Coordinates of C-alpha atoms and ligand atoms in Angstrom, one line a residue:
X1 CA -64.6 175.5 -111.0
X2 CA -63.0 172.1 -110.9
X3 CA -59.9 171.6 -108.8
X4 CA -60.3 174.8 -107.2
X5 CA -60.0 175.5 -103.6
X6 CA -60.0 178.8 -101.7
X7 CA -58.2 180.5 -99.1
X8 CA -59.0 184.2 -97.6
X9 CA -55.1 184.7 -97.4
X10 CA -52.8 182.9 -99.8
X11 CA -49.1 183.0 -99.1
X12 CA -46.4 181.8 -102.0
X13 CA -43.3 180.5 -100.7
X14 CA -42.6 179.2 -97.1
X15 CA -39.1 180.7 -96.6
X16 CA -38.0 183.6 -94.2
X17 CA -40.6 186.0 -95.2
X18 CA -43.5 183.6 -96.0
X19 CA -43.3 182.0 -92.5
X20 CA -42.8 185.1 -90.7
X21 CA -46.0 186.6 -92.5
X22 CA -48.0 183.3 -91.7
X23 CA -47.1 183.5 -88.1
X24 CA -48.0 187.1 -87.7
X25 CA -51.3 186.4 -89.4
X26 CA -52.1 183.8 -87.2
X27 CA -51.3 185.9 -84.0
X28 CA -53.6 188.6 -85.6
X29 CA -56.3 185.9 -85.5
X30 CA -56.8 185.3 -89.2
X31 CA -58.3 181.7 -89.4
X32 CA -58.0 181.0 -93.0
X33 CA -54.4 181.2 -94.2
X34 CA -53.1 179.2 -97.0
X35 CA -49.2 178.4 -97.8
X36 CA -47.9 177.2 -101.1
X37 CA -44.3 175.7 -100.4
X38 CA -43.2 172.8 -102.5
X39 CA -39.9 172.0 -100.3
X40 CA -39.6 169.6 -97.2
X41 CA -37.0 171.7 -96.1
X42 CA -36.5 175.4 -94.4
X43 CA -33.2 176.8 -94.7
X44 CA -31.5 179.7 -92.6
X45 CA -29.2 181.0 -95.2
X46 CA -27.4 183.6 -93.2
X47 CA -25.2 180.8 -91.6
X48 CA -24.0 179.4 -95.0
X49 CA -21.4 182.1 -95.2
X50 CA -19.9 180.7 -91.8
X51 CA -20.5 177.1 -93.4
X52 CA -18.2 178.0 -96.1
X53 CA -15.5 179.3 -93.6
X54 CA -15.7 176.1 -91.3
X55 CA -17.5 177.7 -88.5
X56 CA -20.8 176.4 -88.8
X57 CA -22.0 173.2 -90.0
X58 CA -24.5 172.7 -93.0
X59 CA -27.1 170.7 -90.9
X60 CA -27.4 173.6 -88.4
X61 CA -28.7 175.6 -91.0
X62 CA -31.7 173.2 -92.3
X63 CA -34.7 172.2 -90.2
X64 CA -38.0 170.7 -91.9
X65 CA -40.6 172.8 -93.1
X66 CA -43.6 171.0 -91.1
X67 CA -41.7 172.1 -88.0
X68 CA -41.5 175.9 -89.1
X69 CA -45.3 176.0 -90.5
X70 CA -47.5 177.9 -87.8
X71 CA -50.2 175.9 -86.5
X72 CA -53.3 176.2 -88.2
X73 CA -51.9 177.2 -91.3
X74 CA -52.7 175.1 -94.3
X75 CA -49.8 173.8 -96.2
X76 CA -50.2 173.1 -100.1
X77 CA -47.2 171.0 -100.7
X78 CA -46.8 172.3 -104.3
X79 CA -45.0 175.0 -106.5
X80 CA -47.0 178.0 -107.7
X81 CA -46.7 178.2 -111.5
X82 CA -48.8 181.1 -112.6
X83 CA -50.9 184.1 -111.2
X84 CA -54.0 185.6 -112.6
X85 CA -54.6 188.8 -110.5
X86 CA -57.7 189.9 -112.5
X87 CA -59.4 186.4 -111.7
X88 CA -57.4 186.4 -108.1
X89 CA -56.6 182.8 -108.8
X90 CA -52.8 180.7 -108.2
X91 CA -52.1 177.9 -110.3
X92 CA -49.7 175.1 -109.3
X93 CA -47.4 172.6 -110.8
X94 CA -50.0 170.1 -110.0
X95 CA -52.6 172.0 -111.9
X96 CA -54.5 172.9 -108.7
X97 CA -56.3 176.3 -108.8
X98 CA -56.4 178.2 -105.5
X99 CA -58.4 181.5 -105.3
X100 CA -57.7 184.1 -102.6
X101 CA -59.1 187.5 -101.2
X102 CA -55.8 188.6 -100.4
X103 CA -52.3 187.3 -101.6
X104 CA -48.6 187.5 -100.3
X105 CA -46.1 186.7 -102.9
X106 CA -42.6 185.6 -101.5
X107 CA -41.0 182.6 -103.4
X108 CA -37.5 184.3 -103.0
X109 CA -34.8 184.9 -105.6
X110 CA -33.6 182.9 -108.7
X111 CA -29.9 182.2 -109.1
X112 CA -29.1 182.7 -112.6
X113 CA -25.8 180.6 -112.8
X114 CA -25.8 180.5 -116.6
X115 CA -25.8 184.2 -116.9
X116 CA -22.0 183.7 -116.4
X117 CA -20.7 181.3 -119.2
X118 CA -18.4 178.6 -118.0
X119 CA -19.9 178.6 -114.4
X120 CA -21.7 175.1 -114.5
X121 CA -18.4 173.5 -115.5
X122 CA -16.1 175.2 -113.2
X123 CA -18.3 174.2 -110.2
X124 CA -17.6 170.8 -111.0
X125 CA -13.9 171.1 -110.8
X126 CA -12.0 171.2 -107.6
X127 CA -11.2 174.8 -107.6
X128 CA -14.3 176.6 -107.6
X129 CA -17.1 176.7 -105.1
X130 CA -20.2 179.3 -104.1
X131 CA -21.7 179.7 -100.5
X132 CA -25.0 180.3 -102.3
X133 CA -25.5 176.8 -102.8
X134 CA -25.7 174.7 -99.4
X135 CA -24.4 171.7 -101.3
X136 CA -21.2 173.7 -102.0
X137 CA -20.7 175.9 -99.2
X138 CA -18.7 172.7 -97.5
X139 CA -16.6 172.6 -100.5
X140 CA -15.7 176.4 -100.1
X141 CA -14.0 175.4 -96.9
X142 CA -12.2 172.7 -98.2
X143 CA -10.8 175.0 -100.9
X144 CA -9.8 177.7 -98.5
X145 CA -7.9 175.0 -96.2
X146 CA -6.0 173.6 -99.5
X147 CA -5.1 177.0 -100.7
X148 CA -1.4 177.8 -99.5
X149 CA -0.3 180.0 -102.5
X150 CA -1.3 181.6 -105.8
X151 CA -4.3 183.9 -106.4
X152 CA -7.7 183.6 -104.8
X153 CA -10.5 185.4 -106.3
X154 CA -13.8 186.5 -104.5
X155 CA -16.4 187.7 -107.0
X156 CA -19.7 189.5 -106.9
X157 CA -22.1 189.9 -109.8
X158 CA -23.9 193.2 -110.8
X159 CA -27.6 193.7 -110.0
X160 CA -29.6 192.9 -107.0
X161 CA -28.6 190.0 -105.0
X162 CA -29.5 188.6 -101.7
X163 CA -27.1 189.6 -98.9
X164 CA -25.0 191.8 -101.0
X165 CA -22.3 191.5 -98.4
X166 CA -21.9 187.9 -98.6
X167 CA -19.5 187.9 -101.9
X168 CA -17.0 190.0 -99.5
X169 CA -17.5 188.5 -96.2
X170 CA -16.0 184.8 -97.2
X171 CA -12.9 186.9 -98.6
X172 CA -12.3 188.4 -95.2
X173 CA -13.0 184.9 -93.0
X174 CA -10.8 183.3 -95.8
X175 CA -8.0 185.9 -95.4
X176 CA -8.0 185.8 -91.8
X177 CA -7.8 182.3 -91.8
X178 CA -4.8 182.2 -94.2
X179 CA -3.2 184.9 -91.9
X180 CA -3.6 182.8 -88.8
X181 CA -1.8 179.9 -91.1
X182 CA 1.0 182.3 -92.0
X183 CA 0.4 181.9 -95.8
X184 CA -1.5 185.2 -96.5
X185 CA 1.5 186.8 -97.7
X186 CA 2.0 184.0 -100.4
X187 CA -1.8 184.4 -101.6
X188 CA -3.0 187.4 -103.8
X189 CA -6.6 187.9 -102.7
X190 CA -8.7 189.6 -105.5
X191 CA -12.0 191.1 -104.7
X192 CA -14.3 191.7 -107.8
X193 CA -16.9 194.4 -106.8
X194 CA -19.3 195.6 -109.4
X195 CA -19.9 198.8 -106.9
X196 CA -17.6 201.8 -107.3
X197 CA -16.7 201.5 -103.2
X198 CA -16.8 199.2 -100.4
X199 CA -20.6 199.9 -99.4
X200 CA -23.1 202.1 -100.2
X201 CA -23.1 203.9 -96.5
X202 CA -20.0 206.0 -96.0
X203 CA -19.4 205.0 -92.5
X204 CA -19.4 201.5 -93.0
X205 CA -17.3 201.6 -96.3
X206 CA -14.7 203.4 -94.2
X207 CA -14.2 200.3 -91.9
X208 CA -14.4 198.0 -94.9
X209 CA -11.7 200.0 -96.7
X210 CA -9.5 199.5 -93.5
X211 CA -10.2 196.0 -93.4
X212 CA -9.1 195.1 -97.0
X213 CA -5.9 197.4 -96.7
X214 CA -5.3 195.2 -93.5
X215 CA -5.5 192.0 -95.3
X216 CA -3.5 193.4 -98.5
X217 CA -6.8 192.5 -100.8
X218 CA -6.5 193.7 -104.1
X219 CA -10.1 195.2 -104.7
X220 CA -11.4 195.6 -108.5
X221 CA -14.2 198.2 -108.2
X222 CA -16.8 198.5 -111.0
X223 CA -16.0 195.2 -112.5
X224 CA -17.4 191.9 -112.5
X225 CA -16.5 188.2 -113.6
X226 CA -18.2 187.8 -117.0
X227 CA -16.6 184.4 -118.0
X228 CA -15.0 181.5 -116.5
X229 CA -12.5 179.2 -118.4
X230 CA -12.6 176.1 -116.1
X231 CA -10.1 173.9 -117.5
X232 CA -7.7 177.0 -117.8
X233 CA -8.4 178.0 -114.3
X234 CA -8.7 181.7 -115.6
X235 CA -11.7 184.3 -115.3
X236 CA -12.5 187.4 -117.7
X237 CA -13.1 190.5 -115.6
X238 CA -15.2 193.1 -117.3
X239 CA -14.7 196.6 -116.0
X240 CA -18.0 198.3 -116.5
X241 CA -16.9 201.7 -115.8
X242 CA -13.7 201.5 -118.0
X243 CA -15.3 199.3 -120.6
X244 CA -12.4 197.2 -120.7
X245 CA -11.8 193.4 -120.0
X246 CA -8.8 191.5 -118.6
X247 CA -8.0 188.0 -117.8
X248 CA -6.8 186.6 -114.5
X249 CA -5.5 183.3 -113.6
X250 CA -6.7 181.7 -110.3
X251 CA -6.1 179.0 -107.8
X252 CA -9.2 179.1 -106.4
X253 CA -12.5 181.0 -107.1
X254 CA -15.6 181.8 -105.1
X255 CA -18.4 182.9 -107.5
X256 CA -21.8 184.3 -106.7
X257 CA -24.3 184.0 -109.5
X258 CA -26.3 186.8 -111.0
X259 CA -30.0 186.9 -109.7
X260 CA -33.7 188.1 -110.6
X261 CA -37.0 187.2 -110.0
X262 CA -38.0 183.5 -110.5
X263 CA -38.9 183.1 -114.5
X264 CA -42.3 181.8 -113.9
X265 CA -43.0 185.0 -111.7
X266 CA -41.2 187.4 -114.3
X267 CA -44.1 186.1 -116.7
X268 CA -47.2 187.2 -114.6
X269 CA -48.8 190.5 -114.6
X270 CA -47.2 191.1 -111.0
X271 CA -43.5 191.8 -112.2
X272 CA -42.5 195.2 -112.8
X273 CA -41.5 195.5 -116.7
X274 CA -39.4 198.5 -115.9
X275 CA -38.0 196.9 -112.4
X276 CA -34.4 195.5 -113.0
X277 CA -34.6 191.8 -112.3
X278 CA -38.4 192.0 -112.8
X279 CA -39.3 191.6 -109.2
X280 CA -43.1 192.1 -107.9
X281 CA -43.8 195.7 -108.2
X282 CA -44.9 196.8 -104.8
X283 CA -45.0 200.4 -102.9
X284 CA -41.8 200.7 -101.0
X285 CA -43.5 201.6 -98.0
X286 CA -46.9 199.7 -97.8
X287 CA -45.7 196.5 -99.7
X288 CA -49.0 196.6 -101.5
X289 CA -48.8 196.0 -105.2
X290 CA -48.8 198.8 -107.4
X291 CA -51.5 197.9 -110.0
X292 CA -53.4 195.0 -108.1
X293 CA -54.3 196.2 -104.3
X294 CA -55.3 192.6 -103.3
X295 CA -51.4 191.5 -103.7
X296 CA -48.9 192.1 -101.4
X297 CA -44.8 190.9 -101.7
X298 CA -41.8 191.1 -99.4
X299 CA -38.5 189.3 -99.2
X300 CA -36.1 188.7 -102.1
X301 CA -38.9 188.6 -104.4
X302 CA -40.5 192.0 -103.9
X303 CA -39.2 194.9 -105.8
X304 CA -38.5 197.5 -102.8
X305 CA -35.0 199.1 -103.2
X306 CA -33.7 197.8 -99.7
X307 CA -30.5 195.4 -99.4
X308 CA -32.2 191.8 -99.9
X309 CA -31.9 190.5 -96.5
X310 CA -33.7 188.3 -93.8
X311 CA -33.0 191.4 -91.6
X312 CA -35.4 193.4 -94.0
X313 CA -37.9 190.7 -94.0
X314 CA -38.0 190.9 -90.0
X315 CA -39.1 194.3 -90.3
X316 CA -41.4 193.8 -93.9
X317 CA -43.2 190.8 -92.2
X318 CA -45.1 192.8 -89.3
X319 CA -46.0 195.6 -92.3
X320 CA -47.7 193.1 -94.6
X321 CA -49.4 191.4 -91.9
X322 CA -51.0 194.7 -90.5
X323 CA -51.7 195.9 -93.9
X324 CA -53.5 192.7 -95.2
X325 CA -55.7 192.9 -92.2
X326 CA -56.4 196.4 -92.5
X327 CA -57.3 195.8 -96.3
X328 CA -59.5 193.0 -95.8
X329 CA -61.4 195.4 -93.1
X330 CA -61.6 198.1 -95.7
X331 CA -59.2 200.2 -93.5
X332 CA -56.3 202.4 -94.8
X333 CA -53.1 200.8 -94.8
X334 CA -51.1 202.3 -92.0
X335 CA -48.3 200.0 -92.0
X336 CA -45.2 201.3 -93.5
X337 CA -41.7 199.8 -93.9
X338 CA -38.7 202.1 -93.7
X339 CA -36.0 200.3 -95.9
X340 CA -34.4 198.9 -92.8
X341 CA -31.9 196.2 -93.5
X342 CA -28.9 195.0 -91.9
X343 CA -25.9 193.3 -93.2
X344 CA -23.7 191.4 -90.6
X345 CA -20.3 191.8 -92.4
X346 CA -18.0 189.1 -90.8
X347 CA -14.7 191.0 -91.2
X348 CA -12.4 188.3 -89.4
X349 CA -12.9 185.0 -87.8
X350 CA -14.3 186.3 -84.4
X351 CA -15.2 189.9 -85.5
X352 CA -18.3 191.5 -87.4
X353 CA -19.5 194.9 -88.5
X354 CA -22.9 195.2 -88.0
X355 CA -24.2 197.4 -90.9
X356 CA -27.6 198.5 -90.2
X357 CA -29.4 201.1 -92.6
X358 CA -32.9 202.2 -94.2
X359 CA -33.9 204.0 -97.3
X360 CA -31.9 207.2 -96.0
X361 CA -28.8 205.2 -96.4
X362 CA -27.6 206.2 -93.1
X363 CA -26.6 204.1 -90.1
X364 CA -29.7 203.2 -88.1
X365 CA -28.4 201.1 -85.2
X366 CA -30.4 198.9 -83.0
X367 CA -27.9 199.2 -80.0
X368 CA -27.2 202.8 -80.0
X369 CA -25.1 203.1 -76.9
X370 CA -22.3 200.9 -79.0
X371 CA -20.5 202.0 -82.0
X372 CA -21.3 199.6 -84.6
X373 CA -19.6 201.3 -87.4
X374 CA -16.3 199.5 -86.3
X375 CA -15.9 195.4 -86.5
X376 CA -16.6 194.2 -82.9
X377 CA -16.0 190.9 -81.2
X378 CA -19.6 191.0 -79.1
X379 CA -21.4 191.6 -82.7
X380 CA -19.6 188.2 -83.8
X381 CA -21.2 186.3 -81.1
X382 CA -24.5 188.1 -82.3
X383 CA -23.9 186.5 -85.5
X384 CA -22.8 183.1 -84.6
X385 CA -25.2 182.6 -81.9
X386 CA -27.6 185.2 -81.2
X387 CA -29.0 185.8 -84.9
X388 CA -30.0 182.1 -85.4
X389 CA -31.7 181.5 -82.2
X390 CA -33.7 184.9 -82.6
X391 CA -34.4 183.5 -86.3
X392 CA -36.1 180.1 -85.0
X393 CA -37.6 181.0 -82.0
X394 CA -38.7 184.7 -82.4
X395 CA -38.6 185.7 -86.1
X396 CA -40.5 182.5 -87.6
X397 CA -42.9 182.5 -84.9
X398 CA -44.0 186.0 -85.3
X399 CA -42.6 187.5 -82.1
X400 CA -39.7 189.4 -83.6
Ligands
LIG1 C1 -24.8 182.7 -98.8 C2 -25.9 183.8 -97.9 C3 -25.6 184.6 -96.8 C4 -26.9 185.3 -96.5 N1 -26.3 186.1 -95.4 C5 -27.3 186.9 -94.7 C6 -27.1 187.5 -93.7 O1 -26.1 187.6 -93.0 N2 -28.3 188.2 -92.8 C7 -29.5 188.3 -93.6 O2 -30.3 188.9 -93.0 N3 -29.7 187.9 -94.6 C8 -28.8 187.0 -95.4 N4 -28.9 186.3 -96.8 C9 -30.1 186.6 -97.1 C10 -31.6 185.8 -96.5 O3 -30.8 184.3 -96.4 C11 -32.6 186.1 -97.8 O4 -32.9 187.3 -97.8 C12 -33.9 185.5 -97.0 O5 -33.7 184.1 -97.0 C13 -35.1 185.8 -98.4 O6 -36.3 185.3 -97.7 P1 -37.4 184.8 -98.6 O7 -38.5 184.1 -97.9 O8 -37.6 186.3 -99.6 O9 -36.8 183.7 -99.4 P2 -36.1 182.5 -99.0 O10 -35.8 182.4 -97.8 O11 -35.1 182.0 -100.2 O12 -37.5 181.4 -99.4 C14 -38.3 181.2 -100.6 C15 -39.4 180.1 -100.3 O13 -40.3 180.0 -101.5 C16 -40.0 178.6 -101.9 N5 -40.4 178.7 -103.4 C17 -39.6 178.8 -104.4 N6 -40.4 178.8 -105.6 C18 -41.9 178.7 -105.2 C19 -42.8 178.4 -106.1 N7 -42.9 178.4 -107.3 N8 -44.1 178.2 -105.5 C20 -43.9 178.2 -103.9 N9 -43.1 178.4 -103.4 C21 -41.9 178.5 -103.8 C22 -38.6 178.0 -101.8 O14 -38.5 176.5 -101.5 C23 -38.4 178.8 -100.0 O15 -38.9 177.7 -99.1 C24 -27.8 185.4 -97.1 C25 -28.4 184.5 -98.3 C26 -27.1 183.9 -98.6 C27 -27.5 182.8 -99.9

């Protein structure tokens, strides 16, 4: 075939998932690993919330992609545009065809900004920002500092998103700042959540109910922002349970876009037609594709019903590496993912609630000796300093 190259194991996406899996495969002795990744930069997105709160710099969340790709992995600096799982070939934007024996799909999630009409116009105004775009996260901090009175709206969309805690974390960091500045009582803080409660795990929901009551935050449950009128500085809020809409004027707005699998991926046979968001349809324990056994997926692009976080990937990557190797050797797949995810919920500018849970939706603490169902100062240091160190030095090198 003209213009075709081959890798025994081909990975799509060099983000948190792709690099972690590549490193683990190399450690297991896999010699022919190819990685398709178009970007020159690699991002540690969990710190973007702190960039938006003025507690971390944008620069410290970025490193060159070249510096994180494990030695011996062939970097194909291109974007995947199609997958033919019958022929076992991936096509890229430059027209290269790459055949594989095993494929690992992890190109992340797509931000569907246009699904909330008015968002693009609103983000161009001084009153609206989003930590989901690193270019905009410093603007969130500017906005928080400039807001001294009026209404501040923090909104979360419905459907699976990456780090479902991030839309509320920034509200708490802002409210704590306003309290320090002595202006919290002059600001009507509104948190718009599509869920019926603060969190899916009752133990953590209880603590978050305490946090919102403490800041006096007005929470609108089962609701989402469905339109932004940028010039009028007004949002339309739809209550999906009541079937009603209302309008709310704002002075500042933090918006999070609805999300789904990347469009090109939705159009491949790997996408789950019945999976909301059309993510790659894999078994929730083995992470092997439901119809194409040579294909595995993890991270934000996978269909597993866990919380889409880097913390989940830390537990998924060893499972994928183990099962890919077993499958190449014709052995049964023994690696099994429990659904573990963690959400480090920054409830104040020096406190964090480390919500860890799995498919059972029960707390699964990594530090059983301490009570992680309440906000803690030691956990804040873990989030601010410990987890980034662990990410760059241990997770991306396949050691944790
Ligand atoms: C504001 C915010 C706060 C967060 N907070 C936390 C937190 O506190 N804790 C936590 O654990 N997680 C958090 N997350 C979530 C976490 O960052 C993601 O879950 C994680 O990065 C997903 O990893 P991934 O490899 O699936 O995708 P990504 O890390 O997004 O990587 C995807 C990669 O695929 C590449 N790619 C895209 N398209 C293609 C293509 N066509 N072909 C080849 N490559 C492609 C991209 O360039 C990128 O490098 C947060 C995210 C955000 C945005």
